Coordinates of C-alpha atoms and ligand atoms in Angstrom, one line a residue:
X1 CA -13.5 46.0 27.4
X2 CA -10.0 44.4 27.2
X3 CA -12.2 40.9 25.7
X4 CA -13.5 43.2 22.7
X5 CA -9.5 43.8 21.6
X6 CA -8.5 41.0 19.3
X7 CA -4.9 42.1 19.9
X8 CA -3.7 45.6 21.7
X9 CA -1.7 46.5 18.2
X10 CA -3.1 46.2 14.9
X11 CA -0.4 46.6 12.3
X12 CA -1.7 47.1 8.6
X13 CA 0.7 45.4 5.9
X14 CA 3.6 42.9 6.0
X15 CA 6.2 44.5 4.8
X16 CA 9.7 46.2 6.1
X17 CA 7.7 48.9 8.0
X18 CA 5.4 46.4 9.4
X19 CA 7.1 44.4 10.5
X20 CA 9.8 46.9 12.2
X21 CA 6.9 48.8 13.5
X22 CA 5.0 44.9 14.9
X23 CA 8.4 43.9 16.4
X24 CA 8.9 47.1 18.3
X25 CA 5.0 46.9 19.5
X26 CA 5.8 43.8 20.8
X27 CA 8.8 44.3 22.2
X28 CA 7.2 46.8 24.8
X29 CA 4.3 44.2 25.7
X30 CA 1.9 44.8 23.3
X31 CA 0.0 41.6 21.9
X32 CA 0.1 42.3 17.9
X33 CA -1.7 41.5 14.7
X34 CA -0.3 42.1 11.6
X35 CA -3.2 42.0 8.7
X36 CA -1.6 41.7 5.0
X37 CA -4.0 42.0 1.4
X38 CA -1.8 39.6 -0.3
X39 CA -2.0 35.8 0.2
X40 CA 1.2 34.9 1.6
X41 CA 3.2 33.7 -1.4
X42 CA 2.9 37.5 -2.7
X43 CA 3.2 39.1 0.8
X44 CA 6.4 41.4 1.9
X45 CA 4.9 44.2 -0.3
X46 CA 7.6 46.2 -1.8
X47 CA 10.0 45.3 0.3
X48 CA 10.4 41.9 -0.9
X49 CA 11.4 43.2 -4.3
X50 CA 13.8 45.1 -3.4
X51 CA 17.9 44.1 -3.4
X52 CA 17.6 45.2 0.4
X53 CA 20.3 48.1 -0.1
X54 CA 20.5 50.4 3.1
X55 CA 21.2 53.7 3.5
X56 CA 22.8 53.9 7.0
X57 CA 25.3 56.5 8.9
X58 CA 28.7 54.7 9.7
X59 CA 31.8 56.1 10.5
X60 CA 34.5 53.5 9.0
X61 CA 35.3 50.0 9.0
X62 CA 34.2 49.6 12.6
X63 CA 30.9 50.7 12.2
X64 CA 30.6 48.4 9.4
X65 CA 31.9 45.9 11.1
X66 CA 29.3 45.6 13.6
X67 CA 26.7 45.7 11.1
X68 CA 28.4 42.6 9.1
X69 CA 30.4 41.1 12.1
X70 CA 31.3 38.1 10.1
X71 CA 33.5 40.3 7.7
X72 CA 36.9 38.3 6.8
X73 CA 40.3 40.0 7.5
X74 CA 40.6 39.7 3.4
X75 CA 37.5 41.3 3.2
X76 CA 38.3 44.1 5.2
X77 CA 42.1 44.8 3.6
X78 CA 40.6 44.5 0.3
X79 CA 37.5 47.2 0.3
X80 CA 37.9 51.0 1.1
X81 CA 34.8 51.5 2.8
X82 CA 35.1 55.3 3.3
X83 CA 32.8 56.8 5.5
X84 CA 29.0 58.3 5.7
X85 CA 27.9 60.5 8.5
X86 CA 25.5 61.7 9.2
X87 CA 26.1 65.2 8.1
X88 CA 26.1 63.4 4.9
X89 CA 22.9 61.7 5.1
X90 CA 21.4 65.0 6.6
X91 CA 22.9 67.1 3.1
X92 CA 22.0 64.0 0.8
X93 CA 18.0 64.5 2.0
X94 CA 18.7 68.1 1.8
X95 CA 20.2 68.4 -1.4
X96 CA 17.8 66.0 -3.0
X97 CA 14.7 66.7 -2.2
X98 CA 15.5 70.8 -3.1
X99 CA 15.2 71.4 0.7
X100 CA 11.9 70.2 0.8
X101 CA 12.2 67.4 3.2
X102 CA 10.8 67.9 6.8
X103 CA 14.0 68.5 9.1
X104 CA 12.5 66.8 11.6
X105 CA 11.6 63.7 10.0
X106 CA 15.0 63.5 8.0
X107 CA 17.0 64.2 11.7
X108 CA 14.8 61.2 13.0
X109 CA 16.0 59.1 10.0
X110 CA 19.5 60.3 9.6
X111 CA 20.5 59.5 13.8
X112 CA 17.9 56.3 14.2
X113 CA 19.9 54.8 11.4
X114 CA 22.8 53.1 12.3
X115 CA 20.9 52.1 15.8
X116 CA 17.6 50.7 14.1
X117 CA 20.0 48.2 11.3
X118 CA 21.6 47.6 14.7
X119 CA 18.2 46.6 16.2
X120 CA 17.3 44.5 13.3
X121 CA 20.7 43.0 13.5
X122 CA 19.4 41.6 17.0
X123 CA 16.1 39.9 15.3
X124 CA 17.8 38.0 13.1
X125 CA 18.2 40.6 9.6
X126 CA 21.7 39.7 8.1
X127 CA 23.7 42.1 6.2
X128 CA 26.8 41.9 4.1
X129 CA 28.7 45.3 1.8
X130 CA 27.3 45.8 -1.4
X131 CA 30.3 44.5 -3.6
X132 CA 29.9 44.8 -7.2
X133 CA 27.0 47.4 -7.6
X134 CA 27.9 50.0 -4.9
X135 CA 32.0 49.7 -5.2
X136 CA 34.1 49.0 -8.2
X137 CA 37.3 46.8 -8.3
X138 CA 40.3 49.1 -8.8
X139 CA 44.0 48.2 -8.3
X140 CA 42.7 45.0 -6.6
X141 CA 40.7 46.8 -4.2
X142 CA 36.4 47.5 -3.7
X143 CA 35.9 51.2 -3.3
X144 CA 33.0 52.1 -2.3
X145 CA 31.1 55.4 -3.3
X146 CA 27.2 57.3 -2.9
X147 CA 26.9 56.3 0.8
X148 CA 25.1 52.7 0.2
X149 CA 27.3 50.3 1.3
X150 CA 25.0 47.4 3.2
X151 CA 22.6 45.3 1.7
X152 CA 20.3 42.4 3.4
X153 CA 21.4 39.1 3.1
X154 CA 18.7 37.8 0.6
X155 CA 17.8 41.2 -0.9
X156 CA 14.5 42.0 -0.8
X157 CA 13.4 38.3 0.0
X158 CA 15.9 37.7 2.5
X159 CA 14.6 40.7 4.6
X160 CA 11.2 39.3 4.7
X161 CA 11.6 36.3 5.7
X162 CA 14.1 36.9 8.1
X163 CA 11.1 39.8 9.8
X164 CA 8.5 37.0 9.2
X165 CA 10.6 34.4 11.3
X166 CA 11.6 37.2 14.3
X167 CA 7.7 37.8 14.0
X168 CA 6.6 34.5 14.4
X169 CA 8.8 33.7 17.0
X170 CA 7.4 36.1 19.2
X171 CA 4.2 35.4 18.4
X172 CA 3.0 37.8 16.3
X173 CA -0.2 36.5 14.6
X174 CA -0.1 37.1 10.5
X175 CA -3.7 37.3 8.9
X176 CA -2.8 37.1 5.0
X177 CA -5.4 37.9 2.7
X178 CA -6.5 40.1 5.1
X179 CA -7.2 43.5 3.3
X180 CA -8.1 46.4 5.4
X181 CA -10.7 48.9 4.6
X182 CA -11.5 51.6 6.8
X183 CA -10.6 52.1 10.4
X184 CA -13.0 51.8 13.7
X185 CA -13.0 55.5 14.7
X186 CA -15.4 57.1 16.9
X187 CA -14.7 60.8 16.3
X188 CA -11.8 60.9 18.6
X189 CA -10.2 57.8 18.8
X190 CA -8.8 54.7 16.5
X191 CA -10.6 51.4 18.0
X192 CA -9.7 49.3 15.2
X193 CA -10.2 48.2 11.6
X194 CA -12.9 46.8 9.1
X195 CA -11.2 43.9 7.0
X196 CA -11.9 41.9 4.4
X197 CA -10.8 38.1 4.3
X198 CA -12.2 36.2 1.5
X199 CA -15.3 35.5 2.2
X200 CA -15.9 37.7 5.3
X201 CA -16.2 41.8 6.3
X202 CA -15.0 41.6 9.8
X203 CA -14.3 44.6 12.6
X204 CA -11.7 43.9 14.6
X205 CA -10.8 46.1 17.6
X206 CA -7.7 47.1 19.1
X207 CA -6.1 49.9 21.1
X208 CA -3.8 51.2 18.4
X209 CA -3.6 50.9 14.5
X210 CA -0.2 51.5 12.7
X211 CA -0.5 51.9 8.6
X212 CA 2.2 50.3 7.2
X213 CA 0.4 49.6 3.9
X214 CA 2.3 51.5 1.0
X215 CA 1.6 54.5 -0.9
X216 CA -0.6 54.5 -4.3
X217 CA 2.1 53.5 -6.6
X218 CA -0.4 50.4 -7.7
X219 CA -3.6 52.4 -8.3
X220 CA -3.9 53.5 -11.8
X221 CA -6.9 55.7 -10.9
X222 CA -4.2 57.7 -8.3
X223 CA -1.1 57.7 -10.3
X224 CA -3.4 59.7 -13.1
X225 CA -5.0 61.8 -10.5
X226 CA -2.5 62.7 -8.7
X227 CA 1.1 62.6 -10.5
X228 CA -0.3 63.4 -14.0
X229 CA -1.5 62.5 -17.4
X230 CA 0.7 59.6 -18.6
X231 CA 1.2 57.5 -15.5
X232 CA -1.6 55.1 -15.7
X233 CA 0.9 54.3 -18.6
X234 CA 3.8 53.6 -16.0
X235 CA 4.9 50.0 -15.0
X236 CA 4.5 49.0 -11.3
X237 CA 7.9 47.7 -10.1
X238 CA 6.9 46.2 -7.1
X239 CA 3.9 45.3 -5.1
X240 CA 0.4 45.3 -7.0
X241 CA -1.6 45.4 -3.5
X242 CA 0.1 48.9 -2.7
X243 CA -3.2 50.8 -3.9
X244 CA -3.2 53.6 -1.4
X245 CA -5.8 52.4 0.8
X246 CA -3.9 53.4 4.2
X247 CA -3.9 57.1 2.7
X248 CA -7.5 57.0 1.7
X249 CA -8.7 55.1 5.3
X250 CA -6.4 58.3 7.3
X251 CA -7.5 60.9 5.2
X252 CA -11.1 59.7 5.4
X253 CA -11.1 60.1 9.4
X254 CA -9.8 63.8 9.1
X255 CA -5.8 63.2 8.8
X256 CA -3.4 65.7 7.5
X257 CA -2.0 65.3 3.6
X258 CA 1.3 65.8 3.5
X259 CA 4.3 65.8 1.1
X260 CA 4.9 65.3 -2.7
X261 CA 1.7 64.2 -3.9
X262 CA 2.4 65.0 -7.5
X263 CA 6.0 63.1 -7.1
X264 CA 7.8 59.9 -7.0
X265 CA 10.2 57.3 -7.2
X266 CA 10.7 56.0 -10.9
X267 CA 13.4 54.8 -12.8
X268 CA 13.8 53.1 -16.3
X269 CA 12.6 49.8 -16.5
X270 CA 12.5 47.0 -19.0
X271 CA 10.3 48.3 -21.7
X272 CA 8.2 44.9 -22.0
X273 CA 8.1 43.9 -18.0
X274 CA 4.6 43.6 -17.1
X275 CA 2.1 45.9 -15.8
X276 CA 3.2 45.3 -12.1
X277 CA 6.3 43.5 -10.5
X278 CA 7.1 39.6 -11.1
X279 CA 8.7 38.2 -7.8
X280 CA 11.2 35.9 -9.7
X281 CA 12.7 38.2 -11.2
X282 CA 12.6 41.3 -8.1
X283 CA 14.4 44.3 -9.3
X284 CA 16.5 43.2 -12.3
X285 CA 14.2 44.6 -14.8
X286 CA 15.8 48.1 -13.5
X287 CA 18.4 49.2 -16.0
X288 CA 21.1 51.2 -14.3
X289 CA 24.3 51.6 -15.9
X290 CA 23.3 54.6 -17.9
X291 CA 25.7 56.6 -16.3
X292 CA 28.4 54.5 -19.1
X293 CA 26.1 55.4 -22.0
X294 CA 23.7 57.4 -23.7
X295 CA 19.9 57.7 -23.2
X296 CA 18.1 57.9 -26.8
X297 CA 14.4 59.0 -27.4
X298 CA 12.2 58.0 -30.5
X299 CA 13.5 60.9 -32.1
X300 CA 16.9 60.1 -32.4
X301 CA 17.9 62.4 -29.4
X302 CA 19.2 62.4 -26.1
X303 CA 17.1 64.0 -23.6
X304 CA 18.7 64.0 -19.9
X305 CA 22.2 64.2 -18.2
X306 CA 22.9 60.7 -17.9
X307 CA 26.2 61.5 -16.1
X308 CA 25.0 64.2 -13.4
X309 CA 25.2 62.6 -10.4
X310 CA 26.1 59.1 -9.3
X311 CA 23.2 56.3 -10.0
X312 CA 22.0 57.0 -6.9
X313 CA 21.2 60.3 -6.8
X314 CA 19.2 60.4 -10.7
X315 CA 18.3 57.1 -11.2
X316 CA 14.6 57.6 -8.9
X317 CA 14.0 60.8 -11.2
X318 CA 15.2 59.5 -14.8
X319 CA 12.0 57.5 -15.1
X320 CA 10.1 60.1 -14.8
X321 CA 12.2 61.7 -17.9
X322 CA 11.5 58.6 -20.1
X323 CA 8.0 58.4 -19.5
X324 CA 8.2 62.2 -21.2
X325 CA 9.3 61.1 -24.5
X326 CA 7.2 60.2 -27.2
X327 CA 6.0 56.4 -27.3
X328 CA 7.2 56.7 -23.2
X329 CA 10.6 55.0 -24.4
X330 CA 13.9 55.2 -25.1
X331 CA 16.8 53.2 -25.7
X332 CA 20.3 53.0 -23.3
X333 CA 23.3 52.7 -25.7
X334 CA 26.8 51.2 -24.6
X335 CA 29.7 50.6 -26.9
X336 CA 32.4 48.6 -26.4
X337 CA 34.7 49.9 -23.8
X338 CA 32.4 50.1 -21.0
X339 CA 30.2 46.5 -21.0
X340 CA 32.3 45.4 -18.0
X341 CA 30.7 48.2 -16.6
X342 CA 27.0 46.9 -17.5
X343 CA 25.0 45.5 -14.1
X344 CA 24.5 41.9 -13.7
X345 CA 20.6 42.9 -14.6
X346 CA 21.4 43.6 -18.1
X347 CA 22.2 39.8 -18.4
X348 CA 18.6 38.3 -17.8
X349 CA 17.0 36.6 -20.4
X350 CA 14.0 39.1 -19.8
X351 CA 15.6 42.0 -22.0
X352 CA 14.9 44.0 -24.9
X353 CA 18.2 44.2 -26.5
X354 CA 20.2 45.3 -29.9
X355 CA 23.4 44.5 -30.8
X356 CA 25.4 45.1 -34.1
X357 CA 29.3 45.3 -34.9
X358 CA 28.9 49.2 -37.1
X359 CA 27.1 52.0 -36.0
X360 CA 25.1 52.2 -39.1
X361 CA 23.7 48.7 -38.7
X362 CA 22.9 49.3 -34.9
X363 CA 21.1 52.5 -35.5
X364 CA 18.5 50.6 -37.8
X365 CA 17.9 48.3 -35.2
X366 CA 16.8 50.5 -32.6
X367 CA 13.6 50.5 -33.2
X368 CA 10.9 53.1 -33.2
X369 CA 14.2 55.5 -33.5
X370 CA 14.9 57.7 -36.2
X371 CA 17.9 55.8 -37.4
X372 CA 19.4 59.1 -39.4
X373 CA 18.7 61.5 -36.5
X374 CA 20.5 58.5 -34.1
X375 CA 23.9 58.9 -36.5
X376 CA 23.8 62.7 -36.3
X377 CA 23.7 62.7 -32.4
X378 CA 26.1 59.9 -32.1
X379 CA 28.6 62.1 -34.3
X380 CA 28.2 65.5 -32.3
X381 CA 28.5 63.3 -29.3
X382 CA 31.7 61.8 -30.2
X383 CA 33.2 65.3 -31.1
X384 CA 32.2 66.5 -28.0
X385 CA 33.0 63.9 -25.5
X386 CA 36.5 65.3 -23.2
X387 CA 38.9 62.7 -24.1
X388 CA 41.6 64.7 -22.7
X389 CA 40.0 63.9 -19.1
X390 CA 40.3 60.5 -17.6
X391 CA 37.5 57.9 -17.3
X392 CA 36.8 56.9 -13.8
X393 CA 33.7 55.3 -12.6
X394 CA 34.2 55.3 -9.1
X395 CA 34.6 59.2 -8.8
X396 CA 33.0 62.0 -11.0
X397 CA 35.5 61.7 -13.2
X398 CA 34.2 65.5 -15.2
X399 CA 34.9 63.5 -18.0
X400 CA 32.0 65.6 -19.6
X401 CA 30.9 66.8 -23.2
X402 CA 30.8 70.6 -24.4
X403 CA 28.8 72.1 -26.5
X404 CA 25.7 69.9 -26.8
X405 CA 22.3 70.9 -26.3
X406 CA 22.2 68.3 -23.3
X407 CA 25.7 67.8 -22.1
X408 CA 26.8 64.7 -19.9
X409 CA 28.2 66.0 -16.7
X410 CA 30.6 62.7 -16.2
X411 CA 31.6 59.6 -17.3
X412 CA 31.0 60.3 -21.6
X413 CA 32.6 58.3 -23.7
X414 CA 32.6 57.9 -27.2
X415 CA 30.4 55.7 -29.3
X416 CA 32.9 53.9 -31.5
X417 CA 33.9 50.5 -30.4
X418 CA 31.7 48.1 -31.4
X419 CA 30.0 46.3 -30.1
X420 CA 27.5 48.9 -30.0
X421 CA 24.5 47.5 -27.4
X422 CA 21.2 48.9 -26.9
X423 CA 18.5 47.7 -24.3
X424 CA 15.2 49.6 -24.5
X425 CA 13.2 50.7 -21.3
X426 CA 10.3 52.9 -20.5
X427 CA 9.1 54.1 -16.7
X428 CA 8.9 51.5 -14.3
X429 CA 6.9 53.2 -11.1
X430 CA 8.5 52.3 -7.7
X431 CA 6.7 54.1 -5.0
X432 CA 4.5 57.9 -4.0
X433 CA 6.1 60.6 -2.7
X434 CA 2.6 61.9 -0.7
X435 CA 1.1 60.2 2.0
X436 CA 0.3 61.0 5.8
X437 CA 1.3 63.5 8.2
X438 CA 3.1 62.4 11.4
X439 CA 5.0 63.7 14.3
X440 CA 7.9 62.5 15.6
X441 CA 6.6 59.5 17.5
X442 CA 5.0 58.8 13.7
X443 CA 1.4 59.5 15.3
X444 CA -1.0 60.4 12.0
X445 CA -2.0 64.1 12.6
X446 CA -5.2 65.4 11.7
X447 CA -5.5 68.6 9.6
X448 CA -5.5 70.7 13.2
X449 CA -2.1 69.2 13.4
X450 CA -3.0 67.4 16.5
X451 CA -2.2 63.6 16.2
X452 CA -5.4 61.5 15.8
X453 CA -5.3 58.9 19.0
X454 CA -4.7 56.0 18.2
X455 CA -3.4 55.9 14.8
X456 CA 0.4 55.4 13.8
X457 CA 2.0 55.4 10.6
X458 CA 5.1 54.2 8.5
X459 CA 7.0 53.4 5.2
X460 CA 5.7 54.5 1.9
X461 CA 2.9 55.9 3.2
X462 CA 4.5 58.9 5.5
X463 CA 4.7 62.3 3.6
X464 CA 7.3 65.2 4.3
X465 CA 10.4 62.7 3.5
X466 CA 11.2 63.1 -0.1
X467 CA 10.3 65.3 -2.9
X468 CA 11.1 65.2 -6.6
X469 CA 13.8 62.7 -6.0
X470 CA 15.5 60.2 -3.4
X471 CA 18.5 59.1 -2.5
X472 CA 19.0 55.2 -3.3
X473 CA 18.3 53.0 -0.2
X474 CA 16.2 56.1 2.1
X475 CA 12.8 53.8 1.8
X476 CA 13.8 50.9 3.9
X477 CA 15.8 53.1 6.5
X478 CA 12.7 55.0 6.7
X479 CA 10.4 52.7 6.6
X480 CA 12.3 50.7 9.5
X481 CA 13.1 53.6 11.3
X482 CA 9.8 55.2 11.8
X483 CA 8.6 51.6 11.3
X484 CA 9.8 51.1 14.9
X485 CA 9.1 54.5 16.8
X486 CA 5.2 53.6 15.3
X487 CA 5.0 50.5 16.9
X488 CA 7.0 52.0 20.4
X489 CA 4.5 54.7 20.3
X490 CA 1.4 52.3 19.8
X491 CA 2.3 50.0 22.2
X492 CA 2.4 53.3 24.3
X493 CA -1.4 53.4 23.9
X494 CA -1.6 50.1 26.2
X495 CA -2.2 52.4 29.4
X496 CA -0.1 53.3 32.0
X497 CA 0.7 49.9 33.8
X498 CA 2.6 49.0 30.0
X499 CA 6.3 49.5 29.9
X500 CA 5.3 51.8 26.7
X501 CA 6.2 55.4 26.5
X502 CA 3.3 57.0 23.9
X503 CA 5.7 59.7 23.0
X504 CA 9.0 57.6 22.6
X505 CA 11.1 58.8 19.5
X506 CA 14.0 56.5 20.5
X507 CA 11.9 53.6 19.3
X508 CA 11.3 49.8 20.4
X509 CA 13.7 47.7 22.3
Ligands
FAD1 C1 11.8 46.8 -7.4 C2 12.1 47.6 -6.2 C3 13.3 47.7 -5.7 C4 13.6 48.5 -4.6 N1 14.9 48.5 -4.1 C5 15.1 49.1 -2.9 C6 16.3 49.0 -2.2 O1 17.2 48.3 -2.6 N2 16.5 49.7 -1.1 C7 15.5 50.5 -0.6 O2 15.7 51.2 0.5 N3 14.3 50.6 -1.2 C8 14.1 49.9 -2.3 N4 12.8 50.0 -2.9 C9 11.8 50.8 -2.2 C10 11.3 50.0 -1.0 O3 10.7 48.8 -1.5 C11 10.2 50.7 -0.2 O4 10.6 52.0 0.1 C12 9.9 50.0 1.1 O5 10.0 48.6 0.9 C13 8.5 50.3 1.5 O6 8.2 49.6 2.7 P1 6.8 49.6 3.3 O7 6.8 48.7 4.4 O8 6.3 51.0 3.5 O9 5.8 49.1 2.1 P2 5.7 47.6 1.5 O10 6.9 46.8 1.7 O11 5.2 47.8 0.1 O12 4.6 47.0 2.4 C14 3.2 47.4 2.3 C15 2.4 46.2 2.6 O13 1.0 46.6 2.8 C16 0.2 45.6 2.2 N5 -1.1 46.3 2.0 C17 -1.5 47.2 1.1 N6 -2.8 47.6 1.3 C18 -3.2 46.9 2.3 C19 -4.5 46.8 3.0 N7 -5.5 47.6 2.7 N8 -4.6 46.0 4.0 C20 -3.6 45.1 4.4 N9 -2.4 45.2 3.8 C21 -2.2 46.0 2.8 C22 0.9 45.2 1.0 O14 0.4 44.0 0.5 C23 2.3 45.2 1.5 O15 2.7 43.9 2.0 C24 12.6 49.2 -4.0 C25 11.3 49.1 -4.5 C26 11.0 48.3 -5.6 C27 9.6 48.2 -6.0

């Protein structure tokens, strides 16, 4: 029997999840196969786009510390790294997702945290403090503020290549191209997957399958169907092999749906980026300093609180706003006083961007705007805006505006100091809210809610975690997190003479 098993883990996809959910596998004996759809110069999935900002529970400069142990004295005297516990965390997932999020899941997350960065720390993942997009200077100092305060060494590419080499030195075998279709399943069990290398249909058997394969962010087909009229029209920020085949191959053997299947992560995104993410250029078409300005539609208008909530608690719903407005567009508008404010990824050469020294001039170049309409807003906004409350981007200042029909909560300033900037975006698509039902050892339940054997699950394509919105740096915590119990409780399928425990929560070694 054993002969038949081309390896006793199969892990779909090559991304963070994967690879958490392979190392942890292995870790507890298992031999593993990791099988990815892209060809390796496109492989890492989403995760390799990303700037590898992590939402983890710490509880001051110690717990950072061990996380970026080759902090400098300076470093430490100069940034106020607060702290983020995980009552925090807990209340962020609460808050955000309107209660919606599975307690148990988001307990999982929240307390795995800080141990699973801690376990990647040990294969070879690097991390540093986000300085400059999570903190702002003041009085000489970094404050830091919205709970995000480590990134991966690298970003996005860093992380996946640092998981790739931890793989590979354990000998974890890598099949790119390698684009899973359905799973081996013989009405009670997982045995395997059918996969598609170029050229060949192959089955290949193993004792337990994790999905790690995304959600359906890249399918056009299921962005319409599922999410609504309008998002076929959506950029892809990431990954274009993320097409929601790990969902459709679960589903298709009797697994539970679960989650916010008409919901998801978007934000605003450079209007003329292509149809799906470009790896040279990662995550900078994302415009995110619109909590300093003003978000204008083609009429003229604004249309959403840009100052409600740090970036990192609006920015994953505020594309979903843009794709709304007519011509799915609109244009951010800065003035002035707060460009030292603007995001190092408003200074790429890929950018759709208006300048002019007078308001009048600016308004005409804004196009597909109703200049006339653009001067009337501007002036109600400028009478509105609470000068008599200080500006302070590092706290919510309630520097807000009365009387409009959409107020700004924080942060408003008025439009007056040239030079008046405007960069136009539309809804860049990051990642589905829906996907799979698990328990906690992230086993895929079936729609009996008893987990199907064999068959584990993490990252994108895990429902229950997050509805209608998402705090900034959840989806590699999650994905690593359950990333690792999956491939603990796979390699738990081995039998009893394996060191694995099927029902582990705790996660890999
Ligand atoms: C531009 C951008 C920036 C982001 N920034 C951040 C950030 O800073 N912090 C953060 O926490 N999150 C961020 N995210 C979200 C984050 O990328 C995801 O939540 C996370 O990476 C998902 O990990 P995953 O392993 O589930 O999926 P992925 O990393 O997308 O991996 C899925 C893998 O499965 C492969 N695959 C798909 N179908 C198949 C198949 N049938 N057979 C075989 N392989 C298949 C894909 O090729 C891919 O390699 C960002 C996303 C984007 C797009």
């Amino acid at each position: 029997m054993a002969d038949q098993h081309i390896a006793d883990v199969i892990v779909v996809g090559a991304g963070n999840a994967a690879f958490c959910a392979a190392l942890a596998a292995q870790a507890r004996g298992a031999r593993v196969l990791m099988l990815e759809a892209a060809p390796e110069e496109e492989s890492g999935g989403n995760s390799r786009f990303t700037a590898g900002s992590i939402r983890v529970v710490y509880n001051g400069t110690d717990d950072i510390k061990t996380l970026v142990p080759d902090l400098s004295e300076a470093e430490i005297a100069q940034s106020d790294f607060g702290t983020y516990t995980a009552d925090q965390f807990f209340d962020d997932m609460a808050r955000i997702t309107e209660h919606r999020a599975d307690p148990d899941l988001v307990a999982l997350l929240v307390n795995n945290s800080f141990a699973t960065l801690n376990w990647m720390r040990g294969h070879g993942v690097r991390f540093i403090p986000i300085y400059g997009r999570q903190a702002f200077k003041v009085d000489g100092g970094f404050k830091f503020w919205g709970g995000l305060t480590v990134e991966v060494v690298g970003g996005g590419p860093g992380l996946v290549a640092m998981l790739t080499a931890a793989a590979r030195r354990r000998g974890i075998g890598i099949r790119y191209r390698a684009r899973a279709l359905d799973l081996l399943f013989d009405g009670l069990r997982v045995e395997g997957v059918r996969v598609r290398t170029p050229g060949t249909v192959e089955e290949l058997r193993a004792k337990a399958v994790v999905l790690a394969c995304g959600g359906f962010e890249a399918n056009a087909e299921w962005r319409t169907r599922y999410l609504g009229p309008g998002w076929d029209l959506a950029k892809v920020r990431g990954s274009r092999y993320n097409t929601g085949d790990g969902i459709r191959m679960a589903l298709a053997i009797g697994a539970s749906p679960c989650g916010n299947w008409s919901g998801c992560h978007a934000v605003q995104w450079e209007m003329n980026a292509p149809e799906f993410g470009d790896l040279a250029v990662g995550d900078q078409f994302q415009k995110h300093s619109y909590p300093f300005g003003i978000l204008i539609n083609a009429r003229g208008q604004r249309f959403v609180d840009e100052g409600a909530d740090f970036r990192n608690y609006t920015y994953a719903k505020y594309g979903r706003a843009v794709l709304a407005q007519p011509g799915q567009f609109a244009w951010q508008v800065f003035d002035g006083k707060v460009k030292h404010l603007l995001r190092d990824e408003y200074k790429i050469r890929q950018v759709t961007k208006v300048a002019a020294d007078t308001i009048e001039e600016f308004a005409y170049k804004l196009e597909g705007v109703d200049a006339a309409e653009f001067l009337r807003t501007v002036q109600a906004w400028n009478a509105a805006v609470r000068t008599d409350v200080p500006f302070n981007p590092n706290v919510k200042d309630g520097r807000c505006t009365r009387g409009l029909a959409v107020d700004k909560s924080n942060w408003a300033n008025t439009i007056d100091t040239p030079p008046f900037e405007g960069y136009a975006v539309t809804c860049g698509i990051t990642f589905t809210f829906g996907g799979l039902r698990i328990n906690t050892a992230a086993a895929v339940l079936n729609t009996d809610y008893q987990p199907i054997r064999g068959l584990y699950a993490a990252g994108e394509l895990v429902g229950g975690l997050f509805y209608f919105n998402y705090p900034g740096g959840a989806g590699l915590m999650s994905g690593a997190v359950f990333g690792r119990i999956a491939g603990a409780s796979a390699a738990g399928e081995l039998g009893p003479n394996s060191n694995g425990r099927a029902r582990s929560s705790a996660g890999g070694s």
